[in-house]
Tab-separated table of C-alpha atoms in Angstrom:
chain	number	residue	atom	x	y	z
A	1	MET	CA	31.114	207.888	57.763
A	2	ALA	CA	33.102	206.871	54.639
A	3	GLU	CA	29.892	206.137	52.721
A	4	GLN	CA	28.413	209.501	53.631
A	5	LEU	CA	31.583	211.313	52.554
A	6	ALA	CA	31.603	209.466	49.243
A	7	GLY	CA	28.076	210.753	48.660
A	8	LEU	CA	29.180	214.290	49.441
A	9	SER	CA	31.983	213.991	46.908
A	10	ASP	CA	29.313	213.295	44.299
A	11	ASP	CA	27.556	216.505	45.381
A	12	ARG	CA	30.693	218.543	44.770
A	13	ALA	CA	29.664	219.156	41.168
A	14	LEU	CA	26.555	220.969	42.419
A	15	LEU	CA	28.693	223.743	43.840
A	16	GLY	CA	30.202	224.860	40.536
A	17	ARG	CA	32.693	227.682	40.490
A	18	THR	CA	30.674	230.001	42.694
A	19	SER	CA	30.625	227.949	45.857
A	20	THR	CA	28.744	229.629	48.668
A	21	ALA	CA	27.814	228.766	52.232
A	22	GLU	CA	24.143	228.731	51.220
A	23	ARG	CA	24.779	226.076	48.586
A	24	VAL	CA	26.820	223.998	51.005
A	25	ALA	CA	23.994	224.333	53.544
A	26	ASP	CA	21.501	223.188	50.878
A	27	ILE	CA	23.554	220.059	50.226
A	28	LEU	CA	24.016	219.221	53.898
A	29	ARG	CA	20.355	219.926	54.638
A	30	SER	CA	19.337	217.499	51.897
A	31	ARG	CA	21.776	214.872	53.132
A	32	ILE	CA	20.467	215.192	56.677
A	33	ALA	CA	16.871	214.974	55.434
A	34	GLU	CA	17.672	211.867	53.387
A	35	GLY	CA	19.272	210.172	56.368
A	36	TYR	CA	22.953	210.204	55.455
A	37	PHE	CA	23.808	211.936	58.738
A	38	PRO	CA	21.626	210.522	61.563
A	39	PRO	CA	20.935	212.432	64.795
A	40	GLY	CA	23.945	212.615	67.069
A	41	THR	CA	26.463	212.355	64.212
A	42	ARG	CA	29.528	214.565	64.638
A	43	LEU	CA	30.284	216.497	61.433
A	44	SER	CA	34.004	216.749	60.785
A	45	GLU	CA	35.082	220.055	59.247
A	46	ASP	CA	38.152	218.506	57.615
A	47	SER	CA	36.356	215.481	56.146
A	48	ILE	CA	33.278	217.298	54.880
A	49	GLY	CA	35.225	220.313	53.664
A	50	GLY	CA	37.565	217.991	51.774
A	51	ALA	CA	34.709	215.994	50.254
A	52	LEU	CA	32.974	219.138	49.009
A	53	GLY	CA	36.152	221.026	48.176
A	54	VAL	CA	35.215	224.122	50.172
A	55	SER	CA	37.128	226.273	52.636
A	56	ARG	CA	36.840	225.916	56.386
A	57	ASN	CA	35.235	229.377	56.614
A	58	THR	CA	32.593	228.500	54.025
A	59	LEU	CA	31.782	225.266	55.809
A	60	ARG	CA	31.562	226.978	59.187
A	61	GLU	CA	29.113	229.507	57.762
A	62	ALA	CA	27.028	226.634	56.372
A	63	PHE	CA	27.097	224.988	59.795
A	64	ARG	CA	25.960	228.269	61.335
A	65	LEU	CA	23.008	228.491	58.940
A	66	LEU	CA	21.909	224.935	59.728
A	67	THR	CA	22.333	225.523	63.444
A	68	HIS	CA	19.963	228.474	63.091
A	69	GLU	CA	17.505	226.089	61.410
A	70	ARG	CA	17.816	223.740	64.411
A	71	LEU	CA	19.263	220.909	62.333
A	72	LEU	CA	22.729	221.124	63.894
A	73	VAL	CA	24.018	221.965	67.352
A	74	HIS	CA	27.448	223.259	68.338
A	75	GLU	CA	28.854	221.773	71.525
A	76	LEU	CA	31.735	223.678	73.128
A	77	ASN	CA	35.071	221.885	72.783
A	78	ARG	CA	33.377	218.946	71.049
A	79	GLY	CA	32.302	220.171	67.645
A	80	VAL	CA	29.173	220.287	65.516
A	81	PHE	CA	26.570	217.516	65.700
A	82	VAL	CA	23.315	216.646	63.960
A	83	ARG	CA	20.673	217.599	66.475
A	84	VAL	CA	18.738	215.048	68.525
A	85	LEU	CA	15.168	216.280	68.854
A	86	THR	CA	13.133	216.322	72.048
A	87	VAL	CA	9.552	215.077	72.298
A	88	GLU	CA	8.479	218.732	72.516
A	89	ASP	CA	10.281	219.412	69.225
A	90	VAL	CA	8.362	216.610	67.528
A	91	GLU	CA	5.030	217.867	68.828
A	92	ASP	CA	5.817	221.390	67.618
A	93	ILE	CA	6.815	220.090	64.174
A	94	TYR	CA	3.396	218.468	63.834
A	95	ARG	CA	1.591	221.589	64.997
A	96	THR	CA	3.426	223.535	62.291
A	97	ARG	CA	2.700	220.896	59.660
A	98	THR	CA	-1.012	220.886	60.468
A	99	LEU	CA	-1.252	224.677	60.324
A	100	VAL	CA	0.602	224.969	57.027
A	101	GLU	CA	-0.382	221.854	55.088
A	102	CYS	CA	-4.084	222.094	55.843
A	103	ALA	CA	-4.056	225.802	54.973
A	104	VAL	CA	-2.398	225.010	51.633
A	105	VAL	CA	-5.109	222.514	50.705
A	106	ARG	CA	-7.877	224.841	51.928
A	107	GLY	CA	-6.530	227.683	49.785
A	108	LEU	CA	-6.040	225.789	46.532
A	109	GLY	CA	-8.846	227.537	44.680
A	110	GLN	CA	-10.801	225.926	41.884
A	111	PRO	CA	-9.758	222.614	40.271
A	112	PRO	CA	-8.146	221.149	38.296
A	113	TYR	CA	-4.886	221.168	40.254
A	114	ALA	CA	-1.364	220.468	38.979
A	115	LEU	CA	-0.922	217.090	40.660
A	116	GLY	CA	1.769	215.453	38.520
A	117	ASN	CA	4.535	215.716	41.127
A	118	LEU	CA	2.180	214.622	43.902
A	119	ALA	CA	1.201	211.544	41.904
A	120	GLU	CA	4.867	210.752	41.252
A	121	ALA	CA	5.574	210.899	44.996
A	122	VAL	CA	2.784	208.357	45.562
A	123	GLU	CA	4.271	206.104	42.873
A	124	GLU	CA	7.713	206.519	44.456
A	125	GLY	CA	6.261	205.246	47.715
A	126	GLN	CA	4.556	202.331	46.007
A	127	ARG	CA	7.827	201.251	44.378
A	128	ALA	CA	9.642	201.447	47.705
A	129	ALA	CA	6.945	199.369	49.420
A	130	ARG	CA	7.069	196.712	46.693
A	131	GLU	CA	10.840	196.485	47.185
A	132	GLY	CA	10.564	196.423	50.973
A	133	ASP	CA	12.703	199.570	51.197
A	134	TRP	CA	11.097	201.226	54.201
A	135	LYS	CA	13.661	203.986	54.575
A	136	THR	CA	12.985	205.067	50.989
A	137	LEU	CA	9.260	204.856	51.685
A	138	GLY	CA	9.771	207.345	54.525
A	139	THR	CA	11.579	209.644	52.099
A	140	ALA	CA	8.738	209.234	49.582
A	141	ASN	CA	6.214	210.204	52.253
A	142	ILE	CA	8.162	213.388	52.929
A	143	HIS	CA	8.323	214.054	49.181
A	144	PHE	CA	4.532	213.683	49.039
A	145	HIS	CA	4.014	216.332	51.692
A	146	ARG	CA	6.652	218.591	50.180
A	147	GLU	CA	4.850	218.445	46.827
A	148	LEU	CA	1.544	219.038	48.581
A	149	VAL	CA	2.937	222.236	50.090
A	150	ALA	CA	4.371	223.208	46.697
A	151	LEU	CA	0.816	223.375	45.319
A	152	ALA	CA	0.554	226.752	47.068
A	153	GLY	CA	3.113	228.168	44.621
A	154	SER	CA	4.835	230.055	47.436
A	155	GLU	CA	8.623	230.115	47.685
A	156	ARG	CA	8.403	231.333	51.289
A	157	THR	CA	6.157	228.449	52.304
A	158	ASP	CA	8.424	225.990	50.493
A	159	GLU	CA	11.456	227.379	52.320
A	160	LEU	CA	9.731	227.242	55.705
A	161	MET	CA	8.596	223.664	55.255
A	162	ARG	CA	11.904	222.508	53.807
A	163	SER	CA	13.459	222.992	57.239
A	164	VAL	CA	10.440	221.504	59.013
A	165	PHE	CA	10.595	218.351	56.892
A	166	ALA	CA	14.334	218.071	57.469
A	167	GLU	CA	13.713	218.241	61.216
A	168	LEU	CA	10.972	215.644	60.863
A	169	ARG	CA	13.457	213.303	59.257
A	170	LEU	CA	15.617	213.579	62.361
A	171	ALA	CA	12.701	212.173	64.357
A	172	PHE	CA	12.209	209.318	61.886
A	173	HIS	CA	15.777	208.122	62.455
A	174	VAL	CA	15.074	207.391	66.111
A	175	VAL	CA	12.224	205.009	65.245
A	176	ASP	CA	13.394	201.393	65.121
A	177	ASP	CA	10.553	200.012	62.951
A	178	PRO	CA	10.314	202.192	59.809
A	179	ARG	CA	7.884	199.834	58.075
A	180	ARG	CA	5.339	200.124	60.867
A	181	LEU	CA	5.835	203.879	60.929
A	182	HIS	CA	5.530	204.608	57.208
A	183	GLU	CA	3.585	201.835	55.452
A	184	PRO	CA	0.082	202.717	56.752
A	185	TYR	CA	0.337	206.214	55.282
A	186	LEU	CA	0.968	205.107	51.713
A	187	ALA	CA	-2.719	204.274	51.213
A	188	ARG	CA	-3.673	207.543	52.895
A	189	ASN	CA	-1.448	209.483	50.494
A	190	ARG	CA	-3.385	207.883	47.631
A	191	GLN	CA	-6.692	208.861	49.249
A	192	ILE	CA	-5.633	212.505	49.494
A	193	LEU	CA	-4.399	212.446	45.894
A	194	ARG	CA	-7.689	210.968	44.671
A	195	ALA	CA	-9.708	213.586	46.553
A	196	LEU	CA	-7.670	216.353	44.909
A	197	GLU	CA	-7.967	214.690	41.501
A	198	ALA	CA	-11.738	214.772	42.028
A	199	GLY	CA	-11.483	218.467	42.900
A	200	ASP	CA	-12.722	217.876	46.451
A	201	ARG	CA	-10.351	219.997	48.512
A	202	ALA	CA	-12.633	219.851	51.591
A	203	GLU	CA	-12.379	216.062	51.630
A	204	ALA	CA	-8.636	216.249	51.027
A	205	GLU	CA	-8.192	218.669	53.928
A	206	GLU	CA	-10.231	216.462	56.268
A	207	LEU	CA	-8.219	213.384	55.276
A	208	LEU	CA	-4.985	215.310	55.768
A	209	ALA	CA	-5.946	216.657	59.207
A	210	VAL	CA	-6.800	213.171	60.495
A	211	TYR	CA	-3.653	211.776	58.849
A	212	LEU	CA	-1.412	214.304	60.614
A	213	ALA	CA	-3.139	213.823	63.970
A	214	ASP	CA	-2.706	210.048	63.762
A	215	SER	CA	0.905	210.374	62.608
A	216	ARG	CA	1.697	212.776	65.430
A	217	GLU	CA	0.205	210.463	68.030
A	218	ARG	CA	2.102	207.436	66.721
A	219	ILE	CA	5.497	209.022	66.328
A	220	VAL	CA	5.344	210.914	69.635
A	221	GLU	CA	4.491	207.684	71.439
A	222	VAL	CA	7.383	205.810	69.829
A	223	TYR	CA	9.739	208.743	70.127
A	224	ARG	CA	8.997	209.283	73.806
A	225	ARG	CA	9.748	205.621	74.495
A	226	ARG	CA	12.936	205.551	72.431
A	227	VAL	CA	14.377	208.829	73.713
A	228	GLY	CA	13.460	207.811	77.223
A	229	GLU	CA	15.462	204.619	76.778
A	230	ASP	CA	18.433	206.438	75.266
A	231	PRO	CA	18.582	210.263	75.498
A	232	SER	CA	21.185	210.351	72.720
A	233	GLY	CA	18.666	208.882	70.303
A	234	GLY	CA	21.052	206.031	69.508
């Protein structure tokens, strides 16, 4: 927990003088998505509030916002915890991803597309794979899909999927072999990027739909086994 709190102290500068619950929620959401607070972690009001330099009321409001987003859960007389997803949650996340991501690609319009950030996410994944940093590769994969969604140019879609991707990260933390989970999709990210660079959105959508179906099948299988072994996700 000390390492996570040290990271939050670095985030304190992001709050500025006009600290708000929404900004605190943004920071905690990002930290959860990046894996600093794994599923089942109890979030201490005193420690986190002290690290960020915010009041107890502000922090509680941020917790409430993230609970509404299904990232946190409040347990009576125990406190606030990072949520442990069910298998049904994971399946629903993938249904949502397929609906939204494929629709984004289908609706891109005429090429060329602004693919700089998407290409950088692929390169981020390649660097992580070369270094054998499989956790960072998982983050890069999420960045790839986040940038794919961003091609729609819709703040509402970005906001919706921000929470979905954060929830997805909660599922990733339960998987005990991140290399096996993430490495096969690096090449598939490149294939989707190349299809979009060629202006072939139909090919990109087909690649993406198969990609998401395969990913769903793999992670649900692993997740069902892991959660079945240990309902806490630990």
